[in-house]
PDB file of C-alpha atoms in Angstrom:
ATOM      1  CA  MET J  13      49.396  85.977  70.856  1.00  0.00           C
ATOM      2  CA  LEU J  14      50.283  89.276  69.171  1.00  0.00           C
ATOM      3  CA  GLY J  15      49.794  91.104  72.472  1.00  0.00           C
ATOM      4  CA  ASP J  16      52.187  88.704  74.167  1.00  0.00           C
ATOM      5  CA  MET J  17      54.746  89.260  71.434  1.00  0.00           C
ATOM      6  CA  MET J  18      54.389  93.056  71.661  1.00  0.00           C
ATOM      7  CA  GLY J  19      54.704  92.892  75.446  1.00  0.00           C
ATOM      8  CA  MET J  20      57.810  90.745  75.134  1.00  0.00           C
ATOM      9  CA  MET J  21      59.341  93.141  72.603  1.00  0.00           C
ATOM     10  CA  GLY J  22      58.612  96.073  74.912  1.00  0.00           C
ATOM     11  CA  LYS J  23      60.214  94.267  77.826  1.00  0.00           C
ATOM     12  CA  LEU J  24      63.278  93.435  75.728  1.00  0.00           C
ATOM     13  CA  LYS J  25      63.631  97.079  74.677  1.00  0.00           C
ATOM     14  CA  GLU J  26      63.291  98.168  78.318  1.00  0.00           C
ATOM     15  CA  THR J  27      65.911  95.624  79.353  1.00  0.00           C
ATOM     16  CA  GLN J  28      68.257  96.803  76.613  1.00  0.00           C
ATOM     17  CA  GLN J  29      67.973 100.359  77.949  1.00  0.00           C
ATOM     18  CA  LYS J  30      68.630  99.170  81.513  1.00  0.00           C
ATOM     19  CA  VAL J  31      71.739  97.310  80.319  1.00  0.00           C
ATOM     20  CA  GLU J  32      73.002 100.447  78.570  1.00  0.00           C
ATOM     21  CA  ASP J  33      72.305 102.541  81.687  1.00  0.00           C
ATOM     22  CA  THR J  34      74.166  99.998  83.821  1.00  0.00           C
ATOM     23  CA  LYS J  35      77.147 100.083  81.463  1.00  0.00           C
ATOM     24  CA  LYS J  36      77.255 103.891  81.748  1.00  0.00           C
ATOM     25  CA  ARG J  37      76.993 103.667  85.544  1.00  0.00           C
ATOM     26  CA  MET J  38      80.026 101.398  85.624  1.00  0.00           C
ATOM     27  CA  SER J  39      82.170 104.419  84.713  1.00  0.00           C
ATOM     28  CA  THR J  40      81.332 105.868  88.131  1.00  0.00           C
ATOM     29  CA  VAL J  41      82.074 102.739  90.185  1.00  0.00           C
ATOM     30  CA  LEU J  42      85.613 103.053  91.580  1.00  0.00           C
ATOM     31  CA  ILE J  43      87.786 100.098  92.520  1.00  0.00           C
ATOM     32  CA  ASP J  44      90.917 100.603  94.613  1.00  0.00           C
ATOM     33  CA  GLU J  45      93.751  98.093  94.547  1.00  0.00           C
ATOM     34  CA  LYS J  46      96.559  98.626  97.036  1.00  0.00           C
ATOM     35  CA  SER J  47      99.680  96.497  97.267  1.00  0.00           C
ATOM     36  CA  SER J  48      99.977  94.511 100.476  1.00  0.00           C
ATOM     37  CA  ASP J  49     102.820  96.745 101.675  1.00  0.00           C
ATOM     38  CA  GLY J  50     101.006  99.944 100.661  1.00  0.00           C
ATOM     39  CA  LEU J  51     103.695 101.089  98.233  1.00  0.00           C
ATOM     40  CA  ILE J  52     101.315 101.405  95.298  1.00  0.00           C
ATOM     41  CA  ASN J  53      97.623 102.233  95.051  1.00  0.00           C
ATOM     42  CA  ILE J  54      95.665 102.042  91.814  1.00  0.00           C
ATOM     43  CA  THR J  55      92.099 103.199  91.213  1.00  0.00           C
ATOM     44  CA  VAL J  56      90.135 102.044  88.190  1.00  0.00           C
ATOM     45  CA  THR J  57      86.490 102.257  87.200  1.00  0.00           C
ATOM     46  CA  ALA J  58      84.334  99.178  86.741  1.00  0.00           C
ATOM     47  CA  ASP J  59      84.432  99.840  83.003  1.00  0.00           C
ATOM     48  CA  ARG J  60      88.203  99.343  83.220  1.00  0.00           C
ATOM     49  CA  GLN J  61      89.507 102.901  82.965  1.00  0.00           C
ATOM     50  CA  ILE J  62      92.558 103.760  85.055  1.00  0.00           C
ATOM     51  CA  LYS J  63      91.832 106.810  87.218  1.00  0.00           C
ATOM     52  CA  THR J  64      94.824 107.141  89.544  1.00  0.00           C
ATOM     53  CA  ILE J  65      98.162 105.529  90.286  1.00  0.00           C
ATOM     54  CA  GLU J  66      99.904 106.473  93.519  1.00  0.00           C
ATOM     55  CA  ILE J  67     103.494 105.294  93.904  1.00  0.00           C
ATOM     56  CA  ALA J  68     105.602 105.473  97.050  1.00  0.00           C
ATOM     57  CA  ASP J  69     108.880 107.348  96.547  1.00  0.00           C
ATOM     58  CA  GLU J  70     110.942 104.292  97.467  1.00  0.00           C
ATOM     59  CA  LEU J  71     109.598 102.411  94.429  1.00  0.00           C
ATOM     60  CA  LEU J  72     110.951 105.126  92.135  1.00  0.00           C
ATOM     61  CA  GLU J  73     114.479 104.007  92.965  1.00  0.00           C
ATOM     62  CA  ASP J  74     114.050 100.520  91.469  1.00  0.00           C
ATOM     63  CA  LYS J  75     112.638 100.512  87.933  1.00  0.00           C
ATOM     64  CA  GLU J  76     112.236  96.732  87.727  1.00  0.00           C
ATOM     65  CA  GLN J  77     110.427  96.529  91.066  1.00  0.00           C
ATOM     66  CA  LEU J  78     108.146  99.413  90.050  1.00  0.00           C
ATOM     67  CA  GLU J  79     107.290  97.695  86.781  1.00  0.00           C
ATOM     68  CA  ASP J  80     106.490  94.460  88.649  1.00  0.00           C
ATOM     69  CA  TYR J  81     104.259  96.321  91.112  1.00  0.00           C
ATOM     70  CA  LEU J  82     102.433  98.103  88.303  1.00  0.00           C
ATOM     71  CA  ILE J  83     101.793  94.934  86.339  1.00  0.00           C
ATOM     72  CA  LEU J  84     100.652  92.951  89.373  1.00  0.00           C
ATOM     73  CA  ASN J  85      98.368  95.627  90.817  1.00  0.00           C
ATOM     74  CA  LEU J  86      96.961  96.833  87.502  1.00  0.00           C
ATOM     75  CA  ASN J  87      96.033  93.263  86.602  1.00  0.00           C
ATOM     76  CA  LYS J  88      94.374  92.745  89.999  1.00  0.00           C
ATOM     77  CA  ALA J  89      92.416  95.994  89.687  1.00  0.00           C
ATOM     78  CA  LEU J  90      91.338  95.316  86.110  1.00  0.00           C
ATOM     79  CA  ASN J  91      90.302  91.747  86.951  1.00  0.00           C
ATOM     80  CA  ARG J  92      88.151  92.996  89.837  1.00  0.00           C
ATOM     81  CA  ALA J  93      86.669  95.665  87.549  1.00  0.00           C
ATOM     82  CA  SER J  94      85.817  93.045  84.924  1.00  0.00           C
ATOM     83  CA  GLU J  95      84.150  90.810  87.496  1.00  0.00           C
ATOM     84  CA  ILE J  96      82.001  93.656  88.810  1.00  0.00           C
ATOM     85  CA  TYR J  97      81.134  94.894  85.312  1.00  0.00           C
ATOM     86  CA  ASP J  98      80.183  91.443  84.030  1.00  0.00           C
ATOM     87  CA  LYS J  99      78.156  90.607  87.143  1.00  0.00           C
ATOM     88  CA  GLU J 100      76.197  93.889  87.092  1.00  0.00           C
ATOM     89  CA  VAL J 101      75.419  93.803  83.369  1.00  0.00           C
ATOM     90  CA  ALA J 102      74.445  90.119  83.456  1.00  0.00           C
ATOM     91  CA  ALA J 103      72.157  90.700  86.451  1.00  0.00           C
ATOM     92  CA  VAL J 104      70.296  93.515  84.705  1.00  0.00           C
ATOM     93  CA  ALA J 105      70.101  91.586  81.444  1.00  0.00           C
ATOM     94  CA  SER J 106      68.790  88.401  83.059  1.00  0.00           C
ATOM     95  CA  GLU J 107      66.129  90.319  85.033  1.00  0.00           C
ATOM     96  CA  GLY J 108      64.446  91.485  81.866  1.00  0.00           C
ATOM     97  CA  MET J 109      64.793  88.399  79.738  1.00  0.00           C
ATOM     98  CA  PRO J 110      61.594  86.510  79.088  1.00  0.00           C
ATOM     99  CA  ASN J 111      61.533  82.955  80.376  1.00  0.00           C
ATOM    100  CA  ILE J 112      62.337  81.006  77.220  1.00  0.00           C
ATOM    101  CA  PRO J 113      63.401  77.397  77.731  1.00  0.00           C
ATOM    102  CA  GLY J 114      67.048  76.846  76.847  1.00  0.00           C
ATOM    103  CA  MET J 115      67.838  80.578  76.846  1.00  0.00           C
ATOM    104  CA  ASP J 116      69.643  80.889  80.193  1.00  0.00           C
ATOM    105  CA  MET J 117      72.687  82.672  78.698  1.00  0.00           C
ATOM    106  CA  PHE J 118      73.153  85.133  81.549  1.00  0.00           C
ATOM    107  CA  LYS J 119      73.250  82.693  84.450  1.00  0.00           C
TER     108      LYS J 119
END
């Protein structure tokens, strides 16, 4: 019984480290979001850090249109980043969780 508990604790600690490693790795996963007409391109990391914003010169002439493009494409990029981040972290966390009835939090 004690051996099982120690093994479970070791596995939980290992899983916690894998989750932390995955979270760090998410800073290297790049997500590009380009507007359908190609006038703006945004790159973010999976941990939701903006890396680049490329804006076509023609958008610089219309402040309101530029603001709309930025909001729309930043939200798309950040939503995709969140989905990837959550999926990756949950997958690693659920791999290492012991099979305890009623504890399917990560599925």
